[in-house]
């Protein structure tokens, strides 16, 4: 199977607080990889290292090597902005741009990167919204504000926005944690559909969710990778006692 | 698939704009940094200029400048004692009156008035700060000063005229009127800061006192005021700074007479007023330099006061823990 | 009833009286502060409306005894001065605020900038007048509109910095992150996402700041100086409403006193007008 992301002994800090203590793993193409673990275990930090978003927080620091499609994204010749363009990201809380319409929200990545051709933009907006399973709900009001949508729709709008720049990889940082159960279900279905075309890394604190949607699961604890395996193995026959404790504790 | 087509089209212009973007990022940051640096340099330049241009007067008169009462442009002798006195006394009057009133308003608005009342009333009090000071002066000359003369100075003079503080004819114009107008002008400042500080008192503090069966006033006295004390002090100092530097309203009602009198009813003068009145007429260097030194003193005092005020307000806003332990 | 409960009941009445007394004092201090406000506003309204007509807005000041004098030149002067101040204060203030909020929030340099901005805010306006007199009026050997505009601009800068910084800080970080994650350059994020999101608040702050400097008099005495004739030349002395009000207020003529009231009404209207623009700008944006 093709490896898309190779993470090599990555360490990360917020100021003097070390949140990742040497993580190494490989992420495979067109698979959903879930990162699970208790709050504060470093799972959000980890995913933010993958598109160099960790370093935008003042005082944050990263060490180690991450290869994406064989390119070392932390090499000094690499522009972090380029990396972020190639990787889509969806955040915990839906964050559509409040001053923009639905259309412009989706087109924002392309527009602000210099795409001006109206036809290209129109096609891209429609396609991205279709992929995010939002097109039918918003096609008649593309000129309304993105804020006029419900929370679940806003999150799918953010997914469409991330897809519009045509990334290969989609990072999702607890994308359903602020949503109601029905919206959550829609996001989960969407993840399943999207993996046909994208490599998805998803952080979740909800283990059932990880079990339902992911192919691989990584369990993080206190900034260390405890176990990384096929999802089924993690949930049925974990090799590490701590994984088992965490999983059984949560499943009750 | 169609994907690839779009991607090609999308990527090319991307890369083009990219080449321009790297320096743009740096230019934009440099621009904002330059503006910030410019602001610091501006203050530095103000301080430098004031020291430079007052050097002549500082050298010639030294410390005597502050204590001497002689201000004689013809002889070239300058001492700002009378102006300093007027500025300090009028500001003290203002603080003495404005402090209890402002704290009272702040407490009323935050602790007692229902929201439907406290919002508009709070807005009205803030409106006092929006009125230009020259309008305070105009109102002072034609409305306030006659009122003070008739209804404050006359009766007090009749009863207590034997006390030096209230002696002399009721002119209206003078130290008392200046102080009172300043009080009105700084009430919105002290009120605004006191309101902020008082509403930042943790609910737990209030409820703790209420649960003990305290009346509203007792809650204020034992739970709120001790907590808000130093923040309110910061507000008072800020108000004092504003009063010291106020020019127009004071110069219009203080009487502009450089004398030190025991009576609050007597005309006086102030530092800001003498600059406003004489600056454009000061022809020779030493005269101008003396006026600039008055400005420098005014600047230094307000500069220090602002620093102090910030410290006190910040200590409350920052350290609720200290407040809880008292 | 226990002894303690007894004591409690006995002391309750005086405590209640003191409570009502203090609450009444607070209410009275609030009313006391509102009296001057209403007095000022009613006097400006009543005395001002008598002399305020179209002529007053369009005409030049007339000598005592001649009818039809106005403050047209002073109104224009105030607009010129305020525009100059805005031209100087808004860019410097907004850029500085962007630096403080978007590039470096903590550390020695930003704390120094904030401290300096607060200090500038507290400088007596007459001292700003002295400074501008020294750096512009003396070298140019003339009082001028330019000097007046710079003086008001210096006073506007700290207001814009502190207000704008506050508004920018209210923009949630999640929006900045969303934009960065889309691969936008930082300046793009600021210009296309952060500023538009905060623009309503920023405009309001700027308008209120301009309204405040529009009423300043003291620094103008030493810089713009005043002018009884039409002038929009930047290197010449220029009139301003507050200056004209001051000159008329301290004159011995009743007629001029009336004009001072009318000028005050006009000044208050200008200040109100700016606040209304601020509100409208805010509302217009909402509809979008």
Short mmCIF file of N, CA and C in Angstrom, two decimals, chain A residues 48 51 53 56-57 79 81-82 84-85 87 89 91 95-100 108-109 111-113 161-162 165, chain C residues 103 105-106 173-186 188 192-193 195-199 285 288:
data_model
loop_
_atom_site.label_atom_id
_atom_site.label_comp_id
_atom_site.label_asym_id
_atom_site.label_seq_id
_atom_site.Cartn_x
_atom_site.Cartn_y
_atom_site.Cartn_z
N UNK A 48 -1.91 19.03 13.63
CA UNK A 48 -1.50 20.38 13.20
C UNK A 48 -0.04 20.41 12.74
N UNK A 51 0.35 19.80 8.66
CA UNK A 51 0.30 20.85 7.64
C UNK A 51 0.95 22.14 8.14
N UNK A 53 0.60 23.80 10.76
CA UNK A 53 -0.24 24.79 11.44
C UNK A 53 0.17 24.95 12.90
N UNK A 56 1.99 28.23 13.90
CA UNK A 56 1.40 29.56 13.85
C UNK A 56 1.05 30.09 15.25
N UNK A 57 1.02 29.20 16.23
CA UNK A 57 0.80 29.65 17.60
C UNK A 57 2.13 30.18 18.14
N UNK A 79 8.19 26.15 1.76
CA UNK A 79 7.37 27.25 2.24
C UNK A 79 6.13 26.65 2.91
N UNK A 81 3.33 27.79 3.53
CA UNK A 81 2.09 28.13 2.85
C UNK A 81 1.80 27.15 1.73
N UNK A 82 2.85 26.72 1.02
CA UNK A 82 2.69 25.74 -0.05
C UNK A 82 2.14 24.43 0.51
N UNK A 84 0.35 24.01 3.19
CA UNK A 84 -1.05 24.15 3.62
C UNK A 84 -1.98 24.17 2.42
N UNK A 85 -1.49 24.65 1.27
CA UNK A 85 -2.34 24.66 0.08
C UNK A 85 -2.64 23.26 -0.39
N UNK A 87 -2.83 20.59 1.48
CA UNK A 87 -3.49 19.77 2.49
C UNK A 87 -4.70 20.53 3.00
N UNK A 89 -7.83 21.28 5.67
CA UNK A 89 -8.01 21.08 7.10
C UNK A 89 -9.40 21.53 7.52
N UNK A 91 -11.74 22.14 11.05
CA UNK A 91 -11.48 22.38 12.47
C UNK A 91 -12.62 21.89 13.36
N UNK A 95 -15.97 27.11 11.13
CA UNK A 95 -15.50 28.49 11.10
C UNK A 95 -15.59 29.10 9.71
N UNK A 96 -16.80 29.18 9.16
CA UNK A 96 -16.92 29.87 7.87
C UNK A 96 -16.55 31.34 8.04
N UNK A 97 -16.06 31.96 6.96
CA UNK A 97 -15.73 33.39 7.05
C UNK A 97 -17.02 34.19 7.11
N UNK A 98 -17.22 34.93 8.20
CA UNK A 98 -18.53 35.55 8.42
C UNK A 98 -18.86 36.66 7.42
N UNK A 99 -17.82 37.24 6.80
CA UNK A 99 -18.10 38.35 5.89
C UNK A 99 -18.37 37.86 4.48
N UNK A 100 -18.28 36.55 4.25
CA UNK A 100 -18.41 36.05 2.88
C UNK A 100 -19.69 35.26 2.68
N UNK A 108 -13.02 30.84 -1.58
CA UNK A 108 -12.01 31.71 -0.97
C UNK A 108 -10.59 31.19 -1.18
N UNK A 109 -10.40 29.88 -1.00
CA UNK A 109 -9.05 29.34 -1.14
C UNK A 109 -8.51 29.57 -2.54
N UNK A 111 -9.72 31.79 -4.88
CA UNK A 111 -9.67 33.22 -5.19
C UNK A 111 -8.44 33.87 -4.59
N UNK A 112 -8.23 33.58 -3.31
CA UNK A 112 -7.14 34.27 -2.64
C UNK A 112 -5.79 33.71 -3.06
N UNK A 113 -5.84 32.56 -3.76
CA UNK A 113 -4.59 32.08 -4.33
C UNK A 113 -4.44 32.51 -5.78
N UNK A 161 -15.00 24.03 1.52
CA UNK A 161 -13.98 25.06 1.35
C UNK A 161 -12.60 24.42 1.29
N UNK A 162 -12.39 23.40 2.16
CA UNK A 162 -11.09 22.74 2.17
C UNK A 162 -10.88 21.91 0.90
N UNK A 165 -9.65 23.60 -2.87
CA UNK A 165 -8.27 23.80 -3.33
C UNK A 165 -7.62 22.50 -3.80
N UNK C 103 0.86 40.43 14.57
CA UNK C 103 2.26 39.99 14.41
C UNK C 103 2.95 39.71 15.74
N UNK C 105 2.04 39.99 19.79
CA UNK C 105 1.12 40.43 20.84
C UNK C 105 1.83 40.67 22.15
N UNK C 106 2.86 39.86 22.43
CA UNK C 106 3.52 40.00 23.72
C UNK C 106 5.00 40.25 23.51
N UNK C 173 -9.66 33.42 16.59
CA UNK C 173 -8.48 32.81 15.99
C UNK C 173 -8.84 31.74 14.98
N UNK C 174 -10.01 31.11 15.20
CA UNK C 174 -10.38 30.01 14.30
C UNK C 174 -10.48 30.50 12.85
N UNK C 175 -10.87 31.76 12.66
CA UNK C 175 -10.95 32.27 11.29
C UNK C 175 -9.56 32.42 10.68
N UNK C 176 -8.61 32.93 11.51
CA UNK C 176 -7.25 33.07 11.01
C UNK C 176 -6.70 31.70 10.64
N UNK C 177 -6.98 30.70 11.49
CA UNK C 177 -6.46 29.36 11.23
C UNK C 177 -7.08 28.77 9.98
N UNK C 178 -8.38 28.99 9.82
CA UNK C 178 -9.04 28.46 8.63
C UNK C 178 -8.38 29.02 7.38
N UNK C 179 -8.10 30.33 7.42
CA UNK C 179 -7.51 30.97 6.25
C UNK C 179 -6.08 30.48 6.02
N UNK C 180 -5.32 30.36 7.10
CA UNK C 180 -3.94 29.86 6.97
C UNK C 180 -3.93 28.44 6.43
N UNK C 181 -4.87 27.64 6.92
CA UNK C 181 -4.91 26.24 6.49
C UNK C 181 -5.29 26.12 5.02
N UNK C 182 -5.96 27.15 4.49
CA UNK C 182 -6.26 27.14 3.06
C UNK C 182 -5.04 27.55 2.25
N UNK C 183 -3.98 27.91 2.94
CA UNK C 183 -2.76 28.27 2.23
C UNK C 183 -2.69 29.74 1.88
N UNK C 184 -3.41 30.57 2.64
CA UNK C 184 -3.29 32.01 2.36
C UNK C 184 -2.05 32.55 3.04
N UNK C 185 -1.45 33.54 2.37
CA UNK C 185 -0.34 34.26 3.00
C UNK C 185 -0.89 35.08 4.16
N UNK C 186 0.00 35.38 5.11
CA UNK C 186 -0.46 36.08 6.30
C UNK C 186 -1.09 37.44 5.97
N UNK C 188 -2.58 38.28 3.38
CA UNK C 188 -3.88 38.01 2.78
C UNK C 188 -4.91 37.71 3.85
N UNK C 192 -7.91 40.13 3.85
CA UNK C 192 -9.15 39.59 3.29
C UNK C 192 -10.07 38.95 4.33
N UNK C 193 -9.52 38.54 5.45
CA UNK C 193 -10.36 37.85 6.44
C UNK C 193 -10.49 38.66 7.73
N UNK C 195 -9.49 41.88 8.75
CA UNK C 195 -10.01 43.26 8.69
C UNK C 195 -11.49 43.32 8.30
N UNK C 196 -11.93 42.61 7.26
CA UNK C 196 -13.36 42.68 6.93
C UNK C 196 -14.25 42.21 8.08
N UNK C 197 -13.77 41.22 8.84
CA UNK C 197 -14.59 40.73 9.94
C UNK C 197 -14.73 41.79 11.04
N UNK C 198 -13.66 42.58 11.24
CA UNK C 198 -13.68 43.55 12.34
C UNK C 198 -14.07 44.94 11.87
N UNK C 199 -14.39 45.09 10.57
CA UNK C 199 -14.45 46.44 10.01
C UNK C 199 -15.51 47.33 10.67
N UNK C 285 -23.09 47.39 6.77
CA UNK C 285 -22.27 46.19 6.68
C UNK C 285 -23.05 44.94 7.07
N UNK C 288 -25.05 43.14 4.37
CA UNK C 288 -24.33 42.41 3.34
C UNK C 288 -24.35 40.92 3.56
#
